[in-house]
Coordinates of N, CA and C in Angstrom, one line a residue:
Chain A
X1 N -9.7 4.4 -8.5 CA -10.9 3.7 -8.9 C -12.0 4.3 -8.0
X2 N -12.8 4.6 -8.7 CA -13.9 6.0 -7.8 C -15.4 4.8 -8.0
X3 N -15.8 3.6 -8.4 CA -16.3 3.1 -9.2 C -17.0 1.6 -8.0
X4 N -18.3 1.5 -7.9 CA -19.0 0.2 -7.4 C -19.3 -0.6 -9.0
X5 N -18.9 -1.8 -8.9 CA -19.1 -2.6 -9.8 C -20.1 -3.8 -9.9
X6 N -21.4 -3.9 -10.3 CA -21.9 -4.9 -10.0 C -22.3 -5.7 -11.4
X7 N -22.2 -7.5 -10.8 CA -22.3 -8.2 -12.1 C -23.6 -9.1 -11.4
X8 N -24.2 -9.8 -12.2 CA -24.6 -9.5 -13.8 C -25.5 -7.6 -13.6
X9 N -25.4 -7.8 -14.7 CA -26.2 -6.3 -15.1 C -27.3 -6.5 -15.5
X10 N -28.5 -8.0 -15.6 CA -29.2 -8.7 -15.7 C -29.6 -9.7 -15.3
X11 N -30.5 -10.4 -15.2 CA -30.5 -11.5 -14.2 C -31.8 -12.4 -14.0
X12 N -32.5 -13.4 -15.1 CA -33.4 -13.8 -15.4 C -33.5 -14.9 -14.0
X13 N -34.4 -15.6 -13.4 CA -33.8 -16.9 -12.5 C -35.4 -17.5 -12.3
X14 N -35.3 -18.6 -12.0 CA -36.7 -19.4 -12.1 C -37.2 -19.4 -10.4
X15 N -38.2 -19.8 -10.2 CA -38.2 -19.5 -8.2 C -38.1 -20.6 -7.9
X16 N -37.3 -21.8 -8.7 CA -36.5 -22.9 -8.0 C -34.8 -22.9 -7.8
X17 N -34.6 -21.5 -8.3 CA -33.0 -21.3 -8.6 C -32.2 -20.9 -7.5
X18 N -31.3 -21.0 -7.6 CA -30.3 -20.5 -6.7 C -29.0 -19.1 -7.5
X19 N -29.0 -18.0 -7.5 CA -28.4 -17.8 -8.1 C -27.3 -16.2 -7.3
X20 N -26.7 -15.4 -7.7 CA -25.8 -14.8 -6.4 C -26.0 -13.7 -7.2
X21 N -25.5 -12.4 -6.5 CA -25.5 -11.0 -7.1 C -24.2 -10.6 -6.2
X22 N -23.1 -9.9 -7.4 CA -21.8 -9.9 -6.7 C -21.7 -7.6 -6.9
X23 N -21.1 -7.6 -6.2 CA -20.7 -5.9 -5.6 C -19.6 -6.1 -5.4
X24 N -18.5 -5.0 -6.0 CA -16.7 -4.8 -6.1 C -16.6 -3.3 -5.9
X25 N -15.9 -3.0 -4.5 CA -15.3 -1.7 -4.7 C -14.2 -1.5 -4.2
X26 N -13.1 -0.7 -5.1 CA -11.7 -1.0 -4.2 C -11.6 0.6 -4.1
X27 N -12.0 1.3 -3.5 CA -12.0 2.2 -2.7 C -11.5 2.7 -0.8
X28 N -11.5 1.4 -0.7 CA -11.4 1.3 0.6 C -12.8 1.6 1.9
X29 N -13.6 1.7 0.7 CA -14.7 1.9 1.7 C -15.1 0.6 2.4
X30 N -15.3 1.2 4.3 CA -15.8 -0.2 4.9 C -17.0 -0.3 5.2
X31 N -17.9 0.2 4.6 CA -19.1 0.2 4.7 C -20.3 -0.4 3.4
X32 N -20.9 -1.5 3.3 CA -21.6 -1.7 1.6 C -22.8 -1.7 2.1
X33 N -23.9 -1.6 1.1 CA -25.0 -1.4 1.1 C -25.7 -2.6 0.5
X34 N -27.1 -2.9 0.7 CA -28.3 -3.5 -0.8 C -29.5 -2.5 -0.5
X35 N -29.8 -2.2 -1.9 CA -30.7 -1.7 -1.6 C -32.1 -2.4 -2.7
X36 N -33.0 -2.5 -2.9 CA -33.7 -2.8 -3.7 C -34.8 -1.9 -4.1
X37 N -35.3 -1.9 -5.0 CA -35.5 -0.5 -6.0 C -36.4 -1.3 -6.8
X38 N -38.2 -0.8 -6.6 CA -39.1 -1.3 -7.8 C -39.2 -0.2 -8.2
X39 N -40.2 -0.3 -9.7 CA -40.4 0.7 -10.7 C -41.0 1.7 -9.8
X40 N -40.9 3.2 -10.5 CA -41.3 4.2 -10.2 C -41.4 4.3 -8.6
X41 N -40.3 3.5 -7.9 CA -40.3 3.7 -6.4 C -39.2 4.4 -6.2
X42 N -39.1 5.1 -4.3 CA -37.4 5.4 -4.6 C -36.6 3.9 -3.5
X43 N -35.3 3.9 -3.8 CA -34.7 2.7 -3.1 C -34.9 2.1 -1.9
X44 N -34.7 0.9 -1.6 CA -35.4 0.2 -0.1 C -34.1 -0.5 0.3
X45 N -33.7 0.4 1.6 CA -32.5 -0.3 2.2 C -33.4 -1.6 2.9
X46 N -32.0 -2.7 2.5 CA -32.2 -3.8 2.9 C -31.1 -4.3 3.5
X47 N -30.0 -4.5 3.2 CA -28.7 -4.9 4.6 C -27.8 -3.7 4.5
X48 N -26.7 -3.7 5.3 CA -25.9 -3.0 5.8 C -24.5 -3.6 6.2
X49 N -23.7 -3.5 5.9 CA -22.6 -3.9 6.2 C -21.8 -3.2 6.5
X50 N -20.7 -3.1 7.7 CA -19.9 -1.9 8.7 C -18.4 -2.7 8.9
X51 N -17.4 -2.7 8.5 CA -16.2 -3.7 8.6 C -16.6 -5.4 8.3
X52 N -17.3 -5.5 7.4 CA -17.5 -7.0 7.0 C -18.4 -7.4 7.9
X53 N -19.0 -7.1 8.5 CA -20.2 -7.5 9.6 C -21.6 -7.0 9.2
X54 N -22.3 -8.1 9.2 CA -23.5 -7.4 9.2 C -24.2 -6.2 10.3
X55 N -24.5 -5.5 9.7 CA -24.8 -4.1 11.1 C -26.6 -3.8 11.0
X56 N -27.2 -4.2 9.7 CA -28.7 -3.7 9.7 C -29.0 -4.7 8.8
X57 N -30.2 -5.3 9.0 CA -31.2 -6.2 8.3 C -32.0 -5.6 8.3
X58 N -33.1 -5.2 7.4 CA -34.1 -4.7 7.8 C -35.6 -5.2 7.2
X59 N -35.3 -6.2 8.3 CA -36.7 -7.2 8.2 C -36.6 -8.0 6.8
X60 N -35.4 -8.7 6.2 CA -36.2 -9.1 4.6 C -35.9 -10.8 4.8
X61 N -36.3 -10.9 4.2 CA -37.1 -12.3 4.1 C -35.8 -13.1 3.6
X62 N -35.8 -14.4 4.4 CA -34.3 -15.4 4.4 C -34.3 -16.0 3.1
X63 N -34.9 -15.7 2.2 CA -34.7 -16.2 0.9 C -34.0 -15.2 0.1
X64 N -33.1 -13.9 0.7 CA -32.2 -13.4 0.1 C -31.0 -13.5 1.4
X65 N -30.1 -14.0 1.3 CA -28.7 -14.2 2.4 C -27.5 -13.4 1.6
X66 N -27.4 -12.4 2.7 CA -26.1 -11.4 1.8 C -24.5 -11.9 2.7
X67 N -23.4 -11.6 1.6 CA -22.6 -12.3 2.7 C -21.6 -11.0 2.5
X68 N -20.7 -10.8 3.3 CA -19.3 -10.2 2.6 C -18.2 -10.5 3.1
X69 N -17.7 -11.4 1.6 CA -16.4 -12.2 2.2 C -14.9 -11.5 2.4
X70 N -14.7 -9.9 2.3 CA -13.8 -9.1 2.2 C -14.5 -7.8 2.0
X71 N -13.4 -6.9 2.6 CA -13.4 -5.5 2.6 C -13.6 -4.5 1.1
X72 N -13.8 -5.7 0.4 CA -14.4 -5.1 -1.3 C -15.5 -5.6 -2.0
X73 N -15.7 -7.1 -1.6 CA -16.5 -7.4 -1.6 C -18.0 -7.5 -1.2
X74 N -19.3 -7.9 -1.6 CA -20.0 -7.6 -0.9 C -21.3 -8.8 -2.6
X75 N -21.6 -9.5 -1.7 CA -22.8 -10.8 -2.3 C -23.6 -10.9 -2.0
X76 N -25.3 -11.1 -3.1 CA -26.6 -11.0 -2.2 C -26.6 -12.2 -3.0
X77 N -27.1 -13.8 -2.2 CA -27.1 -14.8 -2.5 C -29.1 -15.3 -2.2
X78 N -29.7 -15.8 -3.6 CA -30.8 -15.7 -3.7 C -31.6 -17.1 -3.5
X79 N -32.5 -17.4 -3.3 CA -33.0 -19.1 -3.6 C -34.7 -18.8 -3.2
X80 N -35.1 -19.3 -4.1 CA -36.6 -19.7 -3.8 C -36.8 -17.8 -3.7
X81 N -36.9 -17.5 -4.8 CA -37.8 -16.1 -4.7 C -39.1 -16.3 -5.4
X82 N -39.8 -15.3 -5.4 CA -41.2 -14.8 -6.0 C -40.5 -13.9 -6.9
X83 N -42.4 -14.1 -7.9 CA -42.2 -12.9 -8.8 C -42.3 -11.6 -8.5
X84 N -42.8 -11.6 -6.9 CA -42.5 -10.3 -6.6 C -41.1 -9.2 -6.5
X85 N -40.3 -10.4 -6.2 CA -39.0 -10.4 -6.0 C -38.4 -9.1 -7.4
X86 N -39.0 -9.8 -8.0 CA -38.2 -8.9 -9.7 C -38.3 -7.1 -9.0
X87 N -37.2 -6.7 -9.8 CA -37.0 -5.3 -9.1 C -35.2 -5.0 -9.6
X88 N -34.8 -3.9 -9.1 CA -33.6 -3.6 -9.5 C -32.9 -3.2 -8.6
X89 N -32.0 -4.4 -8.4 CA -30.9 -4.9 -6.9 C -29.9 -3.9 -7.0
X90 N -29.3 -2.5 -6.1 CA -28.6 -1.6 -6.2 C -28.0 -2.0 -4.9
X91 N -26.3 -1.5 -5.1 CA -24.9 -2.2 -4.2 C -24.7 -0.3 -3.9
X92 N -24.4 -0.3 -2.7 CA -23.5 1.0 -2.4 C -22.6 1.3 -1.6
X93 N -21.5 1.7 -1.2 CA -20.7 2.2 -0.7 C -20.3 3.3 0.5
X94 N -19.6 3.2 1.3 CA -19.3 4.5 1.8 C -17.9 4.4 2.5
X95 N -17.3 5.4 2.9 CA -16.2 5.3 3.9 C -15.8 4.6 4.4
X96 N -17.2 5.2 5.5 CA -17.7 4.6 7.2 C -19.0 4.3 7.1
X97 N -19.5 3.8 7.8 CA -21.0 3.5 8.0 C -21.5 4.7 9.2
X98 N -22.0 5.8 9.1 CA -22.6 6.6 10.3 C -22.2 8.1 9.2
X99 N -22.2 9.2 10.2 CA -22.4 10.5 10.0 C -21.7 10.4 9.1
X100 N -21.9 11.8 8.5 CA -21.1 12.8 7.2 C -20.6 11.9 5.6
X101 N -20.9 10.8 5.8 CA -20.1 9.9 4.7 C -21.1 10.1 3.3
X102 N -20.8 10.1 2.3 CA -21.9 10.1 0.8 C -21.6 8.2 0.7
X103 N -22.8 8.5 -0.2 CA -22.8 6.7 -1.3 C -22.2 7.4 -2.2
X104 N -21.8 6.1 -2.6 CA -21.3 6.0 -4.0 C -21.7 4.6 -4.4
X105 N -23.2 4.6 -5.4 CA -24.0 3.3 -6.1 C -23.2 2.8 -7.4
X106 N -23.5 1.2 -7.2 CA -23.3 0.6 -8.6 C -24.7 1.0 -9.6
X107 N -24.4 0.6 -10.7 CA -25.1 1.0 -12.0 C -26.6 -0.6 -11.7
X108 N -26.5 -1.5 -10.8 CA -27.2 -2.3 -10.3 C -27.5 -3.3 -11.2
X109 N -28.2 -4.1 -10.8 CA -28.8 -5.8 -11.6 C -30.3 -6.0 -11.4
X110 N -30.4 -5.7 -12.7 CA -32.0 -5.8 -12.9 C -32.6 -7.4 -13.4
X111 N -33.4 -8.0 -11.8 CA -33.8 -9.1 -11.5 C -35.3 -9.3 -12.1
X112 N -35.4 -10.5 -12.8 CA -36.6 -11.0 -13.5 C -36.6 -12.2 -12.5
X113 N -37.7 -12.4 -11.9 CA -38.3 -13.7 -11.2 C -39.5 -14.5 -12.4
X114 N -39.1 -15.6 -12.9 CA -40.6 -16.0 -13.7 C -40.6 -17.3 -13.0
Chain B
X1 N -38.2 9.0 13.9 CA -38.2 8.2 11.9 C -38.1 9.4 10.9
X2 N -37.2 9.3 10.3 CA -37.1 10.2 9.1 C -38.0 9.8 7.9
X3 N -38.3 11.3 7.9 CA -39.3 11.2 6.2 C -39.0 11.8 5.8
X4 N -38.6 12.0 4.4 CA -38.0 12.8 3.0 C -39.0 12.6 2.0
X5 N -39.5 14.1 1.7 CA -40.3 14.1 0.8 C -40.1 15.1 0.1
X6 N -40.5 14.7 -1.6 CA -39.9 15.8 -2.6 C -41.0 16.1 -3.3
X7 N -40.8 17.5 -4.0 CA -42.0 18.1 -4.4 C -41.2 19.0 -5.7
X8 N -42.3 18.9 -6.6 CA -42.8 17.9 -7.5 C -42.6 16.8 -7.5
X9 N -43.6 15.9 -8.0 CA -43.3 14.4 -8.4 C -42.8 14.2 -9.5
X10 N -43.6 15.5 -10.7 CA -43.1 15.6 -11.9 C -42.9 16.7 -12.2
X11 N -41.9 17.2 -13.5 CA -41.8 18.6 -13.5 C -41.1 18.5 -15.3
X12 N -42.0 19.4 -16.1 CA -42.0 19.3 -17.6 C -41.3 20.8 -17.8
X13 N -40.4 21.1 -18.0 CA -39.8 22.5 -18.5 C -39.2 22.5 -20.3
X14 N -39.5 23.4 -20.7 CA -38.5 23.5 -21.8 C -37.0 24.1 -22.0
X15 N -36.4 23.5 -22.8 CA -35.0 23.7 -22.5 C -34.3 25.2 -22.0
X16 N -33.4 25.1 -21.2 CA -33.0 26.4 -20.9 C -33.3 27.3 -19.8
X17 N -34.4 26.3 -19.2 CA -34.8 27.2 -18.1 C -34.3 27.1 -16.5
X18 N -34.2 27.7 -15.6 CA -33.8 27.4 -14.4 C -34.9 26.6 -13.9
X19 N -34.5 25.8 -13.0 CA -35.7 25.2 -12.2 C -35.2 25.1 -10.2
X20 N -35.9 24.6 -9.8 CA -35.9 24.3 -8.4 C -36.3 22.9 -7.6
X21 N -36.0 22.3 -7.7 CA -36.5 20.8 -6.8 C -36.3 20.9 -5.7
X22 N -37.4 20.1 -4.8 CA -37.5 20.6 -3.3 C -37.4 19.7 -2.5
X23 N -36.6 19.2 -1.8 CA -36.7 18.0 -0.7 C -37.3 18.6 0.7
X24 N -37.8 18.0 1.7 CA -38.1 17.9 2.8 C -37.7 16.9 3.7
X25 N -37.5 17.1 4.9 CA -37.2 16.0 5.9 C -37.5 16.3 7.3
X26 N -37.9 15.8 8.0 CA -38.7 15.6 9.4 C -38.0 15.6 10.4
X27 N -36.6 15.0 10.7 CA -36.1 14.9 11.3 C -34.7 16.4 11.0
X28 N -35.2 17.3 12.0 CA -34.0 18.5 11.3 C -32.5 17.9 12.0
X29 N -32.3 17.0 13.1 CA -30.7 16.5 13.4 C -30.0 15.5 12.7
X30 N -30.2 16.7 11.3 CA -29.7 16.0 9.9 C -28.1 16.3 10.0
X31 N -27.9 15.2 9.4 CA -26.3 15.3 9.3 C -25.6 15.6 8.5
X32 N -26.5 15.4 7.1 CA -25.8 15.5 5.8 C -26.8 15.2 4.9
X33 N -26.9 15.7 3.6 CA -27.8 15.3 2.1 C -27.1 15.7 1.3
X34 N -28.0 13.8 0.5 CA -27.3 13.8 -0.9 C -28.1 13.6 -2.0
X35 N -27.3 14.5 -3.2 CA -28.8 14.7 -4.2 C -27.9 13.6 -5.0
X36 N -29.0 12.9 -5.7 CA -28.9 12.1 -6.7 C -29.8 11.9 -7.9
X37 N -29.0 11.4 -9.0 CA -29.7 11.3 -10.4 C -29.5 9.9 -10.9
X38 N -31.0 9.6 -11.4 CA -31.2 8.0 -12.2 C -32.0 8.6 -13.4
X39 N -31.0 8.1 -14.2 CA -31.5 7.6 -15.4 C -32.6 6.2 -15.4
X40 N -33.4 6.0 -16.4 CA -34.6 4.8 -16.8 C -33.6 4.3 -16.3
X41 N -34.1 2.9 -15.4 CA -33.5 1.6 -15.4 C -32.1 2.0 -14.9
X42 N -31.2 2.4 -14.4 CA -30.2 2.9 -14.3 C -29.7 2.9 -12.9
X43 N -28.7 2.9 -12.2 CA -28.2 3.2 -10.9 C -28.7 4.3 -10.6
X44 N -27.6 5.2 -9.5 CA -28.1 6.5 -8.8 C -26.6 6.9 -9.1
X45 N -26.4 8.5 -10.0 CA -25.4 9.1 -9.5 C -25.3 9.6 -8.5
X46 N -24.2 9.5 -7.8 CA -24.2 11.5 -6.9 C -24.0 12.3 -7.9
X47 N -24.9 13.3 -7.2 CA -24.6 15.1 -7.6 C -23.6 15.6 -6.8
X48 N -24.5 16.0 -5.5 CA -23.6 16.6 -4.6 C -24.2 16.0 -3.2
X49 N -22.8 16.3 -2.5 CA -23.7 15.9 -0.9 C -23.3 17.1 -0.4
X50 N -24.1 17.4 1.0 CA -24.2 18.3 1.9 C -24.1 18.1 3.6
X51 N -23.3 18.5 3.8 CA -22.9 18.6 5.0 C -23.6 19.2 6.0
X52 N -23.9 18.8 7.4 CA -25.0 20.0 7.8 C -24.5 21.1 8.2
X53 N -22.7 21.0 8.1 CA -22.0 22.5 8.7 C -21.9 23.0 7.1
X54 N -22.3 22.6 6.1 CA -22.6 23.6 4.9 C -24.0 24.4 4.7
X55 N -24.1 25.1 4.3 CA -25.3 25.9 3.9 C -25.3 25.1 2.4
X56 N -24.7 25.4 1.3 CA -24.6 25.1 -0.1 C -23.2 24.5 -0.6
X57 N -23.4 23.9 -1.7 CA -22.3 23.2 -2.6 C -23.0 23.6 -4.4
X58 N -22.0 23.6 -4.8 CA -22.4 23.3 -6.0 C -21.1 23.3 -7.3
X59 N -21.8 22.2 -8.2 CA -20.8 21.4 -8.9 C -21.5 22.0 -10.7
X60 N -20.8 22.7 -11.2 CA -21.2 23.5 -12.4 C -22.6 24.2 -12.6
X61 N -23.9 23.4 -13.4 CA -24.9 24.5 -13.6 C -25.8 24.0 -11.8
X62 N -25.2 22.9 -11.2 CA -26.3 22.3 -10.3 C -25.9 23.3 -8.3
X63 N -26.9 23.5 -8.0 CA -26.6 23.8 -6.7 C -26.9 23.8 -5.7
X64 N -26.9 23.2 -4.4 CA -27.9 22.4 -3.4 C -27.9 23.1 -2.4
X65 N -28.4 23.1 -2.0 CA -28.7 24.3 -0.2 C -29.4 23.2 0.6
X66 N -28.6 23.7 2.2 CA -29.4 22.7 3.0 C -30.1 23.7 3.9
X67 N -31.1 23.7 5.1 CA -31.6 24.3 5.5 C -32.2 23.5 6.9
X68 N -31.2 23.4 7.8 CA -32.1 22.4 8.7 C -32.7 22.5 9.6
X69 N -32.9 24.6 9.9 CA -34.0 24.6 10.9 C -35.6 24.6 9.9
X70 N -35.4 24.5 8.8 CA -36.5 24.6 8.1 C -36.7 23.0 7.7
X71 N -36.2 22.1 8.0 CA -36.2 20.9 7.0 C -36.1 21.2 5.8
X72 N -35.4 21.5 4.8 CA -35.6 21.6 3.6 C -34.4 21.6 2.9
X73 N -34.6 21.5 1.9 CA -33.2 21.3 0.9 C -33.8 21.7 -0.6
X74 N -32.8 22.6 -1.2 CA -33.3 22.8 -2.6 C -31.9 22.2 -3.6
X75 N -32.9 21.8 -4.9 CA -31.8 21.4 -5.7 C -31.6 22.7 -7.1
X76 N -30.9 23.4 -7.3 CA -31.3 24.6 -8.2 C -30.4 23.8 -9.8
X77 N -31.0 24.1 -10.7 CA -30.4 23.9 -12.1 C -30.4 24.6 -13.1
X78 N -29.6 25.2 -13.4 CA -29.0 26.4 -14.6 C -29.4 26.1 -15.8
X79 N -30.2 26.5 -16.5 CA -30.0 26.6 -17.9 C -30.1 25.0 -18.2
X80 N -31.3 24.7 -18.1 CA -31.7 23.0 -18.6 C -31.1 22.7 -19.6
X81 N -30.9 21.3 -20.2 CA -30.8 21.2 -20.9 C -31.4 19.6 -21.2
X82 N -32.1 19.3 -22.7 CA -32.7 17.7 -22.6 C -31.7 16.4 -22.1
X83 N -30.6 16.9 -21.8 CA -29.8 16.0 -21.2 C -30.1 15.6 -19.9
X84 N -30.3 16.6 -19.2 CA -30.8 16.5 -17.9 C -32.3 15.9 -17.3
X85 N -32.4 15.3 -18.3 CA -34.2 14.6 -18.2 C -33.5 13.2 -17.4
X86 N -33.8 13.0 -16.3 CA -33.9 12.2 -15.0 C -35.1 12.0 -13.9
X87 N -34.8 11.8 -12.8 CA -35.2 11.1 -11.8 C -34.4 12.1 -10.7
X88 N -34.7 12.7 -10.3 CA -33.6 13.5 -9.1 C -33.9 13.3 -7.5
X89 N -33.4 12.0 -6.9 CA -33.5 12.0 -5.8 C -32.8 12.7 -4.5
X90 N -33.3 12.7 -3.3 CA -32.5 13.3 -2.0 C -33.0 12.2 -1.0
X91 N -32.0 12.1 -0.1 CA -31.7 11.0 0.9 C -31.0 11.7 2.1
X92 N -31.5 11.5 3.0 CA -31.2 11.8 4.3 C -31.1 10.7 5.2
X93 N -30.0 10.8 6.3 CA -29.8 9.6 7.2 C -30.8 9.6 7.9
X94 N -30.7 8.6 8.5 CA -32.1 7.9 9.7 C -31.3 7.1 10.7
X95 N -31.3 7.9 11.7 CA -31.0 7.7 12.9 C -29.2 7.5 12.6
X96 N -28.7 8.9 12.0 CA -27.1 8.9 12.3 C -26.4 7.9 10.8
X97 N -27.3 6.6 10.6 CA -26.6 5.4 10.0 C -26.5 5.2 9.0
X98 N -27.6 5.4 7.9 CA -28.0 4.9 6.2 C -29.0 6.2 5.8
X99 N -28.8 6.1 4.9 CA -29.6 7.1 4.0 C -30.9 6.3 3.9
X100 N -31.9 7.0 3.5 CA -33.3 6.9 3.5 C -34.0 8.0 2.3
X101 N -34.8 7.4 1.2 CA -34.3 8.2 0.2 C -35.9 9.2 -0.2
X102 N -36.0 10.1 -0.8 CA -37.0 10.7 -0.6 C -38.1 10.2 -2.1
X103 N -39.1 10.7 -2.5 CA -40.0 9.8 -3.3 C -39.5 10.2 -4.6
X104 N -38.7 11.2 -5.0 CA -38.2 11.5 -6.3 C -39.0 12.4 -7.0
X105 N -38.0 13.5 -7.6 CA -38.7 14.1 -8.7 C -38.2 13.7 -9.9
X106 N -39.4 13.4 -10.8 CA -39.3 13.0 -12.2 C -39.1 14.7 -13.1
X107 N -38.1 14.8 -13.6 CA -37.7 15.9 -14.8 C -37.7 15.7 -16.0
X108 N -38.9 16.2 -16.6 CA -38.2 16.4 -18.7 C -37.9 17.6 -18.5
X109 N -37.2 17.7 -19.8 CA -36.9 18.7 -20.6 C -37.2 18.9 -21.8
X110 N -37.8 19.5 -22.2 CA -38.0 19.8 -23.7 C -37.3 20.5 -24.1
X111 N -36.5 19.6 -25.4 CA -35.7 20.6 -26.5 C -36.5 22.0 -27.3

């Protein structure tokens, strides 16, 4: 399985909602990604995960809490967003977290905030 | 701080033609680049990645070169074809740990 899996593949939510973004890879890689991705931008690392630990935050706002409850897992749990928020939520992978390693992206979840 | 920047933003060819996409990056104690392709709306494939102890790789008509006393990286593509109308990004690590991705070249093809 060569494959990051993210569900939903859509994702409508009101900015009183609570709602979760799930990432699956059984690759063995111990390294996951979020990145987020507006139109005609290129992607915006947002956490980092290195053996189930968080390893990099990069400055985003507590109204997205990522968790990862397993070595394949990997969840961006959402509440109280903006409609800025809308954008297209990309999951990635790697080995290891540091030198020489490629990503390997899910197909991602394209977020509507109204 | 690493900066990746790609040149063209856009690039209109008709089918069949060779082309060249250009990455850049600032920080030459690069470790490794990875070219990637998005489709509208779509994730990021990999193409190819690059190792900094490689010069080139290449996976059928696509072929990447890295170059890191020059900062630069080319992406070469054989004989277009309208299939290949994408988004072709390159990403370089920043500071050893995560990729950082460059602004993208937008590709058509005309049949």
């Amino acid at each position: 399985d060569t494959e990051v899996t993210q569900t939903p593949k859509h994702l409508v939510m009101g900015m009183t909602n609570k709602k979760s973004l799930k990432c699956e890879q059984h690759m063995g890689h111990r390294a996951m990604y979020w990145y987020k991705q507006k139109a005609k931008k290129p992607p915006e690392l947002m956490f980092v995960y290195s053996y189930e630990k968080l390893s990099i935050n990069e400055s985003v706002p507590s109204r997205f809490s990522p968790e990862c409850p397993n070595s394949s897992l990997l969840n961006l749990h959402l509440h109280a967003l903006q409609p800025e928020d809308s954008a297209l939520y990309l999951c990635a992978s790697s080995h290891r977290q540091g030198y020489g390693y490629g990503y390997t992206f899910g197909s991602g979840t394209r977020l509507t905030v109204v | 701080k690493q900066e990746v920047t790609q040149i063209p933003a856009a690039l209109s060819v008709p089918e069949g033609e060779n082309l060249v996409l250009n990455c850049s990056f600032t920080d030459s104690a690069i470790y490794n680049l990875q070219w990637f392709r998005q489709d509208p709306g779509k994730g990021l494939t990999s193409l190819l990645l690059i190792q900094s102890s490689q010069r080139e790789q290449t996976s059928g008509r696509l072929n990447a070169s890295l170059d890191k006393s020059s900062g630069r990286s080319t992406l070469y593509i054989a004989a277009s074809q309208p299939g290949d109308s994408a988004t072709y990004l390159c990403a370089g690590p920043r500071g050893g740990n995560q990729f950082y991705f460059g602004t993208g070249t937008s590709l058509t093809v005309i049949p």
